[in-house]
PDB file of C-alpha atoms in Angstrom:
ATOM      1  CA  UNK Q  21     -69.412 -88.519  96.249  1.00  0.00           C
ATOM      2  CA  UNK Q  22     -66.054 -88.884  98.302  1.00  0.00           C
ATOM      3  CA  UNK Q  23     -62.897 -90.593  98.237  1.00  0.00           C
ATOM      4  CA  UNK Q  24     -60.414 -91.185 100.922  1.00  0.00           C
ATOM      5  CA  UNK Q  25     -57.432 -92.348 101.446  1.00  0.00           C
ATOM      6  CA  UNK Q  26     -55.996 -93.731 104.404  1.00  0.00           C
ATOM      7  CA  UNK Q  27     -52.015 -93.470 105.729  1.00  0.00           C
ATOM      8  CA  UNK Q  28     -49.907 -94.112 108.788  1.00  0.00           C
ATOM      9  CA  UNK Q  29     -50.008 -97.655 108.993  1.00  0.00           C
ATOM     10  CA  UNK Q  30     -46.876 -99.554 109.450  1.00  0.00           C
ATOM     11  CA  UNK Q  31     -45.156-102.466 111.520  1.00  0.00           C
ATOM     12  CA  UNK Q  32     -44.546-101.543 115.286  1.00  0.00           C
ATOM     13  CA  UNK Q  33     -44.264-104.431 118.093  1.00  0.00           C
ATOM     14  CA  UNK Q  34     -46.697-105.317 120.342  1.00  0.00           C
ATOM     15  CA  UNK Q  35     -47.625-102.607 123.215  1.00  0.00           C
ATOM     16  CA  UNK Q  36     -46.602 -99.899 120.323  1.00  0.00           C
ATOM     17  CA  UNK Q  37     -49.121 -97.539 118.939  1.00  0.00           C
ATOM     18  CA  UNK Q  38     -49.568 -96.021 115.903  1.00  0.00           C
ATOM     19  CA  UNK Q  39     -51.990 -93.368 114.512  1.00  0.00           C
ATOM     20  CA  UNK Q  40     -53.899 -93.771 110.578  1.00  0.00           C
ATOM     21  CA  UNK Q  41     -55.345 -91.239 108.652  1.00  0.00           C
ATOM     22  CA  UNK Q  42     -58.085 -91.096 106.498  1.00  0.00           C
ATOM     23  CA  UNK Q  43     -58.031 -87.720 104.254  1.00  0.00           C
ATOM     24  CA  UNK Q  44     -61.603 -87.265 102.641  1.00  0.00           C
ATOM     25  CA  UNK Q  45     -62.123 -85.513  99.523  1.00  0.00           C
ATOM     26  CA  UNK Q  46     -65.526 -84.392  98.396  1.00  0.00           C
ATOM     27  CA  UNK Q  47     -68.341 -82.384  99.816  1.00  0.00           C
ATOM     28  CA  UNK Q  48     -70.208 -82.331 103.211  1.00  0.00           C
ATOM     29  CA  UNK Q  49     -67.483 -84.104 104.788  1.00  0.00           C
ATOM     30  CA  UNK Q  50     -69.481 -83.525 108.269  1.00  0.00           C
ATOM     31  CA  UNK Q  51     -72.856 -84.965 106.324  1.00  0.00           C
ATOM     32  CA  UNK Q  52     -71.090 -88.381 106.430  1.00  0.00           C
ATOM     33  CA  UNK Q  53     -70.657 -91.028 109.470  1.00  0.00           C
ATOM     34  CA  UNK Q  54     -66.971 -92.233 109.199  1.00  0.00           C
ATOM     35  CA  UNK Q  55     -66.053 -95.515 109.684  1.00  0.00           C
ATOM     36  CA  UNK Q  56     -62.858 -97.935 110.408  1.00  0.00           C
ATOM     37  CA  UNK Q  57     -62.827-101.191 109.318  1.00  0.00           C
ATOM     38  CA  UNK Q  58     -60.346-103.941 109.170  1.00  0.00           C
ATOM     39  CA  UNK Q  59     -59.796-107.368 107.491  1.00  0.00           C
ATOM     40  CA  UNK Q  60     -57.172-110.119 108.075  1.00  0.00           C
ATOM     41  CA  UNK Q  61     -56.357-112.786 106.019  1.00  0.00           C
ATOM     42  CA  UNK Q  62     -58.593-115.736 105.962  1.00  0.00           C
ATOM     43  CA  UNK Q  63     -61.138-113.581 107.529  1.00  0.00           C
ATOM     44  CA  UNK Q  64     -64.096-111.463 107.061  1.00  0.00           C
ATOM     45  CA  UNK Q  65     -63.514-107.458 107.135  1.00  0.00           C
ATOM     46  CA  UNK Q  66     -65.132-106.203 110.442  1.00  0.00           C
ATOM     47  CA  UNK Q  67     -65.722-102.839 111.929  1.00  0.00           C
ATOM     48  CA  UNK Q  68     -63.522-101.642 114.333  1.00  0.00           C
ATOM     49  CA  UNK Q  69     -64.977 -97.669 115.313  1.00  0.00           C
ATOM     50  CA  UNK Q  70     -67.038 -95.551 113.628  1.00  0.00           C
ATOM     51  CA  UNK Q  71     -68.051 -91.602 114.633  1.00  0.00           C
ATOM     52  CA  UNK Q  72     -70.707 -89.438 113.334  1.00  0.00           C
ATOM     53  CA  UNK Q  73     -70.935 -86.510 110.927  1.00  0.00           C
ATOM     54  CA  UNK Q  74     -70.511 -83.868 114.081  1.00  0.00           C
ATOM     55  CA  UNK Q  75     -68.377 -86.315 116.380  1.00  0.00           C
ATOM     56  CA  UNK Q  76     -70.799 -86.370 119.089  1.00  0.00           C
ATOM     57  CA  UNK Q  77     -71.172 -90.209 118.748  1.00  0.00           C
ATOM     58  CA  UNK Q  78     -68.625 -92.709 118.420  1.00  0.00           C
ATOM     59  CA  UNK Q  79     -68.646 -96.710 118.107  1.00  0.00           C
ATOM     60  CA  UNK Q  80     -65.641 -99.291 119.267  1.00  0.00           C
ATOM     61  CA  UNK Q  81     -65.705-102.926 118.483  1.00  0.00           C
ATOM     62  CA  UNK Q  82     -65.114-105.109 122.029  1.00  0.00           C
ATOM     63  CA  UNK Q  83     -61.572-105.692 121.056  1.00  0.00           C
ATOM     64  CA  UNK Q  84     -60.340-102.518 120.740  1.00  0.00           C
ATOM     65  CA  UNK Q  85     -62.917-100.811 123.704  1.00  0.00           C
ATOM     66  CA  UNK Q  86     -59.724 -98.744 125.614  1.00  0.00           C
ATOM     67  CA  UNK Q  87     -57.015 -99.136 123.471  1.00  0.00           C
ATOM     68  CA  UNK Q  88     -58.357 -97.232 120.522  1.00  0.00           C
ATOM     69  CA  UNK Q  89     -59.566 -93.848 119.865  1.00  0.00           C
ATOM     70  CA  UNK Q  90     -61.394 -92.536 116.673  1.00  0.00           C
ATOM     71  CA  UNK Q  91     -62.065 -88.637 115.560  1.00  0.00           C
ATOM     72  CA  UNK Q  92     -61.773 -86.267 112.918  1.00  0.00           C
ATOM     73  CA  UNK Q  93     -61.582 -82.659 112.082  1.00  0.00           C
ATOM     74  CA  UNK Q  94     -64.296 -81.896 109.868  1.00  0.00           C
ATOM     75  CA  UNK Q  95     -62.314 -78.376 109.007  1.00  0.00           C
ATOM     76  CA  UNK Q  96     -59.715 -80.626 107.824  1.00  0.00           C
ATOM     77  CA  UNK Q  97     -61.983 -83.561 105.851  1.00  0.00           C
ATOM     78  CA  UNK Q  98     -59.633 -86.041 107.775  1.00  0.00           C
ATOM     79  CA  UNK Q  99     -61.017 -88.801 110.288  1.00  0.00           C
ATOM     80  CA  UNK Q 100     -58.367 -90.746 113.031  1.00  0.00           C
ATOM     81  CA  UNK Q 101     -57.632 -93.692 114.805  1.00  0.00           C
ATOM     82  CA  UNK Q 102     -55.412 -93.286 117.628  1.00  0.00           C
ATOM     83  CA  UNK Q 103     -54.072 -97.433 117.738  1.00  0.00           C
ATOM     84  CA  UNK Q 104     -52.671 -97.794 121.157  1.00  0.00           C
ATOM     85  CA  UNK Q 105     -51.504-101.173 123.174  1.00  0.00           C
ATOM     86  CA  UNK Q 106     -51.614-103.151 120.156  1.00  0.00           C
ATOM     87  CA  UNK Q 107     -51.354-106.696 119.910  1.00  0.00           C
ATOM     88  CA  UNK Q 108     -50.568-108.922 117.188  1.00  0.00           C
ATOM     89  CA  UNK Q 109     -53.997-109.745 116.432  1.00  0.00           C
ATOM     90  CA  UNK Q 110     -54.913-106.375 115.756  1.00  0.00           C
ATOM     91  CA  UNK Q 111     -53.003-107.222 112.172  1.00  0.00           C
ATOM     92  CA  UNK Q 112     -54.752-106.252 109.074  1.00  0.00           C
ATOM     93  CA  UNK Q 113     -55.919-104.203 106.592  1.00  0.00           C
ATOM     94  CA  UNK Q 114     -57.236-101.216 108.014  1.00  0.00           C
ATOM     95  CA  UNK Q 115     -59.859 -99.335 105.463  1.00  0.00           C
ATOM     96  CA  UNK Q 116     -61.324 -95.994 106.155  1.00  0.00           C
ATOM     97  CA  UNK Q 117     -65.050 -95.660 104.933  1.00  0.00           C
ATOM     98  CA  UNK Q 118     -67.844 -93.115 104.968  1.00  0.00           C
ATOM     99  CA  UNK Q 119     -71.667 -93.639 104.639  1.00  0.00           C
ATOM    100  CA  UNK Q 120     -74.072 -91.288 104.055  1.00  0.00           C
ATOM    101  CA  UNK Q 121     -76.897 -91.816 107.033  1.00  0.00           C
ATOM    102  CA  UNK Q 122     -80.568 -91.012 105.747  1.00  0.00           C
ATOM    103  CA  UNK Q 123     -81.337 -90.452 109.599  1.00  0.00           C
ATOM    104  CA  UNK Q 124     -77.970 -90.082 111.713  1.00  0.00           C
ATOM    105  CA  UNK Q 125     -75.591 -93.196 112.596  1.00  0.00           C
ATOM    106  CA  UNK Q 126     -76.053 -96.720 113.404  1.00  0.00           C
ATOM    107  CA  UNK Q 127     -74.721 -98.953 115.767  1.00  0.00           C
ATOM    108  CA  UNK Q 128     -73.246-101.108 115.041  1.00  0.00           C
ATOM    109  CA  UNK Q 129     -71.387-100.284 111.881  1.00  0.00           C
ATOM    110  CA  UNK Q 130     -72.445-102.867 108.925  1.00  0.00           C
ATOM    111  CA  UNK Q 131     -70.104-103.407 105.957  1.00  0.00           C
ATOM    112  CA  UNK Q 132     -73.091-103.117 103.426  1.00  0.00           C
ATOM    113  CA  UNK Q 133     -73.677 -99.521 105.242  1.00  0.00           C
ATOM    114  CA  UNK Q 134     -70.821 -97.806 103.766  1.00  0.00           C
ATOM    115  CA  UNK Q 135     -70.658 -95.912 100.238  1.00  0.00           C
ATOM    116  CA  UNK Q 136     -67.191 -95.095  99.747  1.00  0.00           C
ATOM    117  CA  UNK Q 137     -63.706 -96.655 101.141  1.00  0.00           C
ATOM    118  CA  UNK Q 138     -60.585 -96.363 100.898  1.00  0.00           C
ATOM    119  CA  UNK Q 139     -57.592 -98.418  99.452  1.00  0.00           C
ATOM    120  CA  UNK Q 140     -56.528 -99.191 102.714  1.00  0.00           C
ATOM    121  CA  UNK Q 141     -53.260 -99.285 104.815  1.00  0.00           C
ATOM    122  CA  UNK Q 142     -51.464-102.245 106.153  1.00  0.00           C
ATOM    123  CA  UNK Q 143     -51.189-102.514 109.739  1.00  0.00           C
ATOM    124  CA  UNK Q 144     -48.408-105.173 111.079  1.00  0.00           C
ATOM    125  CA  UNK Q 145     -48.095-105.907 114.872  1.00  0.00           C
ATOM    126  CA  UNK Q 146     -44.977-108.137 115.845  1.00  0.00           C
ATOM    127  CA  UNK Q 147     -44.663-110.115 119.340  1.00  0.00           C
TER     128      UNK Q 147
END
Protein backbone atom coordinates (compact mmCIF):
# COMPACT_ATOMS: atom_id res chain seq x y z
CA UNK A 1 0.00 0.00 0.00
CA UNK A 2 1.24 3.61 -1.03
CA UNK A 3 0.00 6.86 -1.91
CA UNK A 4 1.66 9.70 -3.62
CA UNK A 5 1.23 12.81 -4.44
CA UNK A 6 2.68 14.71 -7.09
CA UNK A 7 3.69 18.79 -7.11
CA UNK A 8 5.63 21.30 -9.13
CA UNK A 9 3.67 21.52 -12.08
CA UNK A 10 2.73 24.83 -13.42
CA UNK A 11 2.54 27.02 -16.72
CA UNK A 12 6.07 28.02 -18.13
CA UNK A 13 6.56 28.88 -22.04
CA UNK A 14 7.94 26.83 -24.41
CA UNK A 15 11.91 26.05 -24.08
CA UNK A 16 11.18 26.48 -20.08
CA UNK A 17 11.62 23.62 -17.74
CA UNK A 18 10.14 22.68 -14.80
CA UNK A 19 10.75 19.90 -12.21
CA UNK A 20 7.47 17.55 -10.47
CA UNK A 21 7.53 15.68 -7.52
CA UNK A 22 6.04 12.69 -6.52
CA UNK A 23 6.28 12.19 -2.51
CA UNK A 24 5.45 8.42 -1.69
CA UNK A 25 4.05 7.37 1.47
CA UNK A 26 4.00 3.78 2.55
CA UNK A 27 6.48 1.01 2.92
CA UNK A 28 9.31 -0.42 0.69
CA UNK A 29 9.36 2.61 -1.27
CA UNK A 30 12.59 1.03 -3.14
CA UNK A 31 10.35 -2.44 -3.61
CA UNK A 32 8.29 -0.40 -6.14
CA UNK A 33 9.09 0.62 -9.98
CA UNK A 34 7.97 4.33 -10.26
CA UNK A 35 6.33 5.56 -13.03
CA UNK A 36 5.29 9.01 -14.93
CA UNK A 37 2.46 9.17 -16.87
CA UNK A 38 0.56 11.83 -18.62
CA UNK A 39 -2.87 12.44 -20.28
CA UNK A 40 -4.19 15.33 -22.44
CA UNK A 41 -7.48 16.09 -23.24
CA UNK A 42 -9.18 14.12 -25.86
CA UNK A 43 -6.51 11.62 -25.43
CA UNK A 44 -5.45 8.46 -23.88
CA UNK A 45 -3.02 8.72 -20.66
CA UNK A 46 0.46 7.43 -21.84
CA UNK A 47 3.70 6.76 -20.13
CA UNK A 48 6.22 9.14 -20.29
CA UNK A 49 9.47 7.50 -17.91
CA UNK A 50 9.50 5.08 -15.52
CA UNK A 51 12.73 3.89 -13.12
CA UNK A 52 13.13 0.92 -11.00
CA UNK A 53 12.99 0.16 -7.29
CA UNK A 54 17.07 0.76 -6.99
CA UNK A 55 17.32 3.35 -10.00
CA UNK A 56 19.57 1.30 -11.98
CA UNK A 57 17.01 1.20 -14.88
CA UNK A 58 15.12 3.88 -16.32
CA UNK A 59 12.46 4.15 -19.31
CA UNK A 60 11.68 7.47 -21.63
CA UNK A 61 8.87 7.61 -24.07
CA UNK A 62 10.35 8.81 -27.81
CA UNK A 63 9.05 12.24 -27.21
CA UNK A 64 10.64 13.16 -24.33
CA UNK A 65 14.16 10.84 -25.08
CA UNK A 66 16.76 14.07 -24.12
CA UNK A 67 14.68 16.51 -22.79
CA UNK A 68 13.54 14.66 -19.72
CA UNK A 69 15.12 13.11 -16.81
CA UNK A 70 13.46 10.80 -14.14
CA UNK A 71 14.95 9.68 -10.47
CA UNK A 72 14.25 9.45 -6.99
CA UNK A 73 15.75 9.24 -3.60
CA UNK A 74 14.58 6.22 -2.07
CA UNK A 75 15.91 7.79 1.52
CA UNK A 76 13.48 10.39 0.79
CA UNK A 77 10.26 8.14 -0.69
CA UNK A 78 10.18 10.91 -3.47
CA UNK A 79 10.59 10.08 -7.34
CA UNK A 80 11.47 13.19 -10.14
CA UNK A 81 11.08 14.38 -13.43
CA UNK A 82 13.46 16.90 -14.46
CA UNK A 83 10.98 18.57 -17.64
CA UNK A 84 13.42 20.41 -19.75
CA UNK A 85 12.94 22.09 -23.46
CA UNK A 86 9.35 21.77 -23.27
CA UNK A 87 7.01 22.28 -25.90
CA UNK A 88 3.46 22.90 -25.95
CA UNK A 89 2.53 19.48 -26.64
CA UNK A 90 4.07 18.22 -23.69
CA UNK A 91 0.60 19.73 -21.98
CA UNK A 92 -1.19 17.53 -19.62
CA UNK A 93 -1.88 15.90 -16.69
CA UNK A 94 1.12 14.54 -15.34
CA UNK A 95 0.35 11.47 -12.71
CA UNK A 96 2.99 9.84 -10.66
CA UNK A 97 2.40 5.98 -10.20
CA UNK A 98 4.11 3.01 -8.58
CA UNK A 99 3.72 -0.77 -9.34
CA UNK A 100 4.80 -3.41 -7.46
CA UNK A 101 7.00 -5.79 -10.04
CA UNK A 102 6.64 -9.65 -9.15
CA UNK A 103 10.09 -9.97 -11.09
CA UNK A 104 11.83 -6.41 -11.57
CA UNK A 105 10.54 -3.69 -14.24
CA UNK A 106 9.08 -3.76 -17.58
CA UNK A 107 9.56 -1.97 -20.56
CA UNK A 108 7.61 -0.43 -21.64
CA UNK A 109 5.49 0.95 -18.86
CA UNK A 110 1.63 -0.26 -19.31
CA UNK A 111 -1.18 1.73 -17.66
CA UNK A 112 -2.87 -1.56 -16.35
CA UNK A 113 0.77 -2.21 -14.65
CA UNK A 114 0.48 0.30 -12.02
CA UNK A 115 -1.20 -0.14 -8.41
CA UNK A 116 -1.28 3.17 -6.98
CA UNK A 117 -1.29 6.91 -8.56
CA UNK A 118 -1.46 9.94 -7.75
CA UNK A 119 -4.01 12.89 -8.11
CA UNK A 120 -1.92 14.41 -10.50
CA UNK A 121 -0.47 17.91 -11.36
CA UNK A 122 -1.28 20.10 -14.25
CA UNK A 123 1.40 20.84 -16.55
CA UNK A 124 0.73 23.97 -19.06
CA UNK A 125 3.30 24.81 -21.84
CA UNK A 126 2.57 28.20 -23.76
CA UNK A 127 4.15 29.10 -27.35
Amino acid sequence: QVQLVESGGGLVQAGGSLKLSCAASGRAFSSYTMGWFRQAPGKERESVAAISGRGYSTYYAGSVKGRFTISRDNAKNTVYLQMNSLKPEDTAVYYCAADFPSGGSRWPPHVSEYDYWGQGTQVTVSS
